[in-house]
Short mmCIF file of C-alpha atoms in Angstrom, two decimals:
data_model
loop_
_atom_site.label_atom_id
_atom_site.label_comp_id
_atom_site.label_asym_id
_atom_site.label_seq_id
_atom_site.Cartn_x
_atom_site.Cartn_y
_atom_site.Cartn_z
CA SER A 1 -22.53 0.78 14.28
CA ALA A 2 -19.38 2.66 13.26
CA LEU A 3 -17.81 -0.45 11.77
CA ARG A 4 -20.82 -1.03 9.53
CA SER A 5 -20.99 2.55 8.25
CA PRO A 6 -19.30 2.74 4.82
CA ARG A 7 -18.84 6.53 5.08
CA ARG A 8 -17.20 6.32 8.49
CA HIS A 9 -15.00 3.52 7.20
CA THR A 10 -13.97 5.71 4.25
CA ILE A 11 -13.15 8.61 6.59
CA LEU A 12 -11.06 6.21 8.67
CA CYS A 13 -9.28 5.07 5.50
CA LEU A 14 -8.59 8.70 4.58
CA GLY A 15 -7.07 9.44 7.98
CA LYS A 16 -4.98 6.28 7.84
CA ALA A 17 -3.72 6.91 4.31
CA LEU A 18 -2.90 10.57 4.97
CA SER A 19 -0.98 9.87 8.17
CA MET A 20 0.89 6.93 6.61
CA SER A 21 1.83 8.99 3.56
CA VAL A 22 3.13 11.92 5.63
CA MET A 23 5.16 9.69 7.95
CA SER A 24 6.65 7.59 5.16
CA HIS A 25 7.65 10.64 3.11
CA ALA A 26 9.26 12.19 6.19
CA PHE A 27 11.08 8.96 7.01
CA LEU A 28 12.44 8.36 3.52
CA TRP A 29 13.55 11.99 3.33
CA THR A 30 15.71 11.52 6.44
CA VAL A 31 17.27 8.13 5.57
CA TRP A 32 17.38 8.12 1.75
CA ALA A 33 21.13 8.82 1.54
CA SER A 34 22.10 6.86 4.67
CA PRO A 35 23.20 3.19 4.74
CA LEU A 36 20.43 0.66 5.30
CA PHE A 37 22.44 -1.19 7.96
CA THR A 38 22.85 1.59 10.49
CA GLY A 39 22.52 -0.37 13.71
CA ALA A 40 19.88 2.15 14.79
CA THR A 41 16.12 2.37 14.92
CA ASN A 42 13.89 5.14 13.66
CA ARG A 43 10.86 6.25 15.66
CA VAL A 44 8.90 7.39 12.60
CA ALA A 45 9.48 4.03 10.90
CA ASP A 46 8.51 2.10 14.02
CA VAL A 47 5.29 4.09 14.49
CA ALA A 48 4.31 3.98 10.81
CA THR A 49 4.93 0.27 10.29
CA SER A 50 3.15 -0.58 13.55
CA CYS A 51 0.17 1.61 12.62
CA ILE A 52 -0.16 0.17 9.14
CA LEU A 53 0.07 -3.34 10.56
CA ALA A 54 -2.74 -2.65 13.02
CA PHE A 55 -4.88 -0.99 10.37
CA GLU A 56 -4.42 -3.80 7.83
CA CYS A 57 -5.72 -6.27 10.43
CA CYS A 58 -8.70 -4.08 11.39
CA ASP A 59 -9.47 -3.12 7.79
CA LEU A 60 -9.59 -6.75 6.75
CA LEU A 61 -12.31 -7.39 9.35
CA VAL A 62 -14.26 -4.24 8.45
CA TYR A 63 -13.97 -5.04 4.75
CA GLN A 64 -15.66 -8.39 5.34
CA LEU A 65 -18.57 -6.61 7.07
CA HIS A 66 -19.12 -4.42 3.98
CA GLN A 67 -18.63 -7.11 1.35
CA PRO A 68 -20.81 -10.22 1.68
CA LYS A 69 -19.10 -11.67 -1.40
CA LEU A 70 -15.44 -11.31 -0.50
CA ASP A 71 -12.94 -10.18 -3.13
CA ARG A 72 -10.20 -12.79 -2.93
CA THR A 73 -7.56 -10.46 -4.35
CA MET A 74 -8.31 -7.88 -1.64
CA ILE A 75 -8.08 -10.51 1.10
CA PHE A 76 -4.80 -11.77 -0.36
CA HIS A 77 -3.51 -8.18 -0.55
CA HIS A 78 -4.22 -7.55 3.14
CA LEU A 79 -2.84 -10.87 4.36
CA LEU A 80 0.30 -10.53 2.26
CA HIS A 81 1.02 -7.03 3.57
CA ILE A 82 0.44 -8.20 7.14
CA VAL A 83 2.96 -11.03 6.73
CA LEU A 84 5.55 -8.87 4.95
CA ILE A 85 5.39 -6.04 7.47
CA LEU A 86 5.67 -8.53 10.33
CA ARG A 87 8.73 -9.98 8.65
CA TYR A 88 10.32 -6.56 8.20
CA LEU A 89 9.64 -5.52 11.78
CA GLY A 90 10.94 -8.82 13.16
CA PHE A 91 13.97 -8.83 10.90
CA GLY A 92 14.99 -5.34 11.96
CA LEU A 93 14.60 -6.06 15.67
CA ALA A 94 16.44 -9.39 15.45
CA LEU A 95 19.47 -8.20 13.47
CA ASN A 96 19.57 -4.60 14.71
CA CYS A 97 19.80 -3.47 11.09
CA HIS A 98 17.52 -1.28 9.03
CA PRO A 99 15.19 -3.14 6.64
CA ARG A 100 12.43 -0.75 7.67
CA PRO A 101 12.91 1.40 4.55
CA LEU A 102 11.46 -1.52 2.63
CA ALA A 103 8.38 -1.57 4.83
CA MET A 104 8.17 2.19 4.50
CA VAL A 105 8.12 1.90 0.71
CA PHE A 106 4.98 -0.21 1.09
CA VAL A 107 3.53 2.39 3.45
CA LEU A 108 4.45 5.09 0.93
CA GLN A 109 2.01 3.48 -1.49
CA GLU A 110 -0.82 4.63 0.77
CA THR A 111 -0.48 8.05 -0.89
CA SER A 112 -2.83 6.97 -3.68
CA SER A 113 -5.40 5.85 -1.12
CA VAL A 114 -5.71 9.45 0.10
CA PHE A 115 -7.24 10.50 -3.21
CA LEU A 116 -9.29 7.32 -3.52
CA SER A 117 -10.92 8.09 -0.18
CA VAL A 118 -11.54 11.72 -1.16
CA ARG A 119 -13.15 10.49 -4.39
CA ALA A 120 -15.43 8.17 -2.43
CA LEU A 121 -16.51 10.99 -0.11
CA ALA A 122 -17.10 13.57 -2.87
CA SER A 123 -20.38 13.83 -4.76
CA PRO A 124 -20.27 11.95 -8.09
CA GLY A 125 -19.76 14.35 -10.99
CA SER A 126 -18.47 17.16 -8.78
CA ARG A 127 -15.19 18.96 -9.37
CA ALA A 128 -13.68 17.39 -6.28
CA HIS A 129 -14.71 13.93 -7.46
CA GLU A 130 -13.09 14.43 -10.87
CA LEU A 131 -9.87 15.93 -9.48
CA ALA A 132 -9.56 13.16 -6.89
CA SER A 133 -10.07 10.54 -9.61
CA VAL A 134 -7.24 11.99 -11.71
CA ALA A 135 -4.95 12.32 -8.69
CA PHE A 136 -5.69 8.74 -7.66
CA VAL A 137 -4.79 7.32 -11.09
CA VAL A 138 -1.56 9.35 -11.26
CA THR A 139 -0.39 8.49 -7.74
CA PHE A 140 -1.39 4.84 -8.05
CA ILE A 141 0.67 4.37 -11.22
CA ALA A 142 3.58 6.42 -9.83
CA TYR A 143 3.82 4.94 -6.33
CA ARG A 144 2.50 1.41 -6.75
CA ASN A 145 3.61 0.53 -10.29
CA VAL A 146 6.59 2.71 -11.25
CA PHE A 147 8.06 2.95 -7.72
CA GLY A 148 6.65 -0.40 -6.60
CA TRP A 149 9.56 -2.48 -7.93
CA VAL A 150 11.99 -0.83 -5.47
CA PRO A 151 11.20 -3.09 -2.44
CA LEU A 152 11.64 -6.19 -4.58
CA TYR A 153 14.94 -4.97 -6.04
CA MET A 154 16.34 -3.78 -2.71
CA PHE A 155 15.31 -6.92 -0.87
CA TRP A 156 16.88 -9.19 -3.51
CA ARG A 157 20.16 -7.26 -3.64
CA ILE A 158 20.67 -6.48 0.05
CA PHE A 159 19.85 -9.54 2.10
CA PRO A 160 21.67 -12.91 2.08
CA HIS A 161 20.32 -15.58 -0.24
CA ASN A 162 18.71 -18.47 1.63
CA VAL A 163 15.36 -20.23 1.78
CA ILE A 164 13.72 -17.63 4.04
CA HIS A 165 15.08 -14.82 1.91
CA ALA A 166 13.70 -16.49 -1.24
CA ALA A 167 10.25 -16.77 0.38
CA ASP A 168 10.30 -13.09 1.36
CA THR A 169 11.40 -12.09 -2.12
CA MET A 170 8.55 -14.12 -3.61
CA GLY A 171 6.18 -12.32 -1.24
CA CYS A 172 7.45 -8.95 -2.49
CA ALA A 173 7.07 -10.14 -6.07
CA ALA A 174 3.49 -11.26 -5.41
CA ALA A 175 2.63 -7.89 -3.83
CA PHE A 176 4.10 -6.04 -6.82
CA ALA A 177 2.30 -8.30 -9.29
CA LEU A 178 -0.99 -7.57 -7.54
CA GLN A 179 -0.39 -3.83 -7.81
CA LEU A 180 0.40 -4.22 -11.53
CA TYR A 181 -2.85 -6.18 -11.96
CA TRP A 182 -4.88 -3.43 -10.29
CA GLY A 183 -2.97 -0.75 -12.20
CA GLY A 184 -3.85 -2.46 -15.46
CA ARG A 185 -7.53 -2.53 -14.51
CA ILE A 186 -7.44 1.16 -13.61
CA VAL A 187 -5.80 2.11 -16.90
CA LYS A 188 -8.35 -0.02 -18.78
CA ASN A 189 -11.21 1.80 -17.05
CA VAL A 190 -9.66 5.18 -17.82
CA VAL A 191 -9.24 4.30 -21.51
CA ARG A 192 -12.84 3.09 -21.64
CA ARG A 193 -14.04 6.32 -20.09
CA VAL A 194 -11.99 8.47 -22.49
CA HIS A 195 -13.58 6.63 -25.42
CA GLY A 196 -17.08 7.34 -24.15
CA GLY A 197 -17.79 4.26 -22.07
CA SER A 198 -18.94 4.32 -18.48
CA SER A 199 -16.58 3.46 -15.67
CA THR A 200 -18.09 3.54 -12.22
CA ASN A 201 -15.13 1.76 -10.60
CA VAL A 202 -12.00 3.70 -11.46
CA GLY A 203 -10.18 2.46 -8.41
CA ARG A 204 -10.38 0.19 -5.41
CA SER A 205 -10.61 0.90 -1.71
CA ASP A 206 -7.80 -0.09 0.64
#
């Protein structure tokens, strides 16, 4: 079936990542200089956060079909993003404010998944495979590690301090820590490859 086809799943991941990246870049471009609490909604943000929420749920199920021995960090990653995006969507609707930029920053991280999917579809050793590998490493470090602290910082500084806020901040911190963990593994694999070792798993699939 389509769900059990790894190649079709990778193509689906590529389409998801590309659309999420385009929408999140467009959204951040329009609201970057505007106040977060605008009392207005944004159609691009609503569509993107809703799409990524639906995909995270579906991808978690498909991932279990492809991986008999489940990677606990990947499961935790999906569940954490599902909870955080639900919180952001609910918070924005309840208070008529604009925490969606925080959710969009998470969606922005899907940019690196575009190149990871291209790498998985390209023939090993081909030019496309090598270029996609380099682009994946660069975008992963840039978007998920260097830029990844922004949601945590914004969430801590903007919203009122209470128990629920502390739990959400801890969730952001856990998501960022997980990205740092994966980033460290990617860098380790790259260094090993540069020094002549073999690295068949430069990245991870989302």
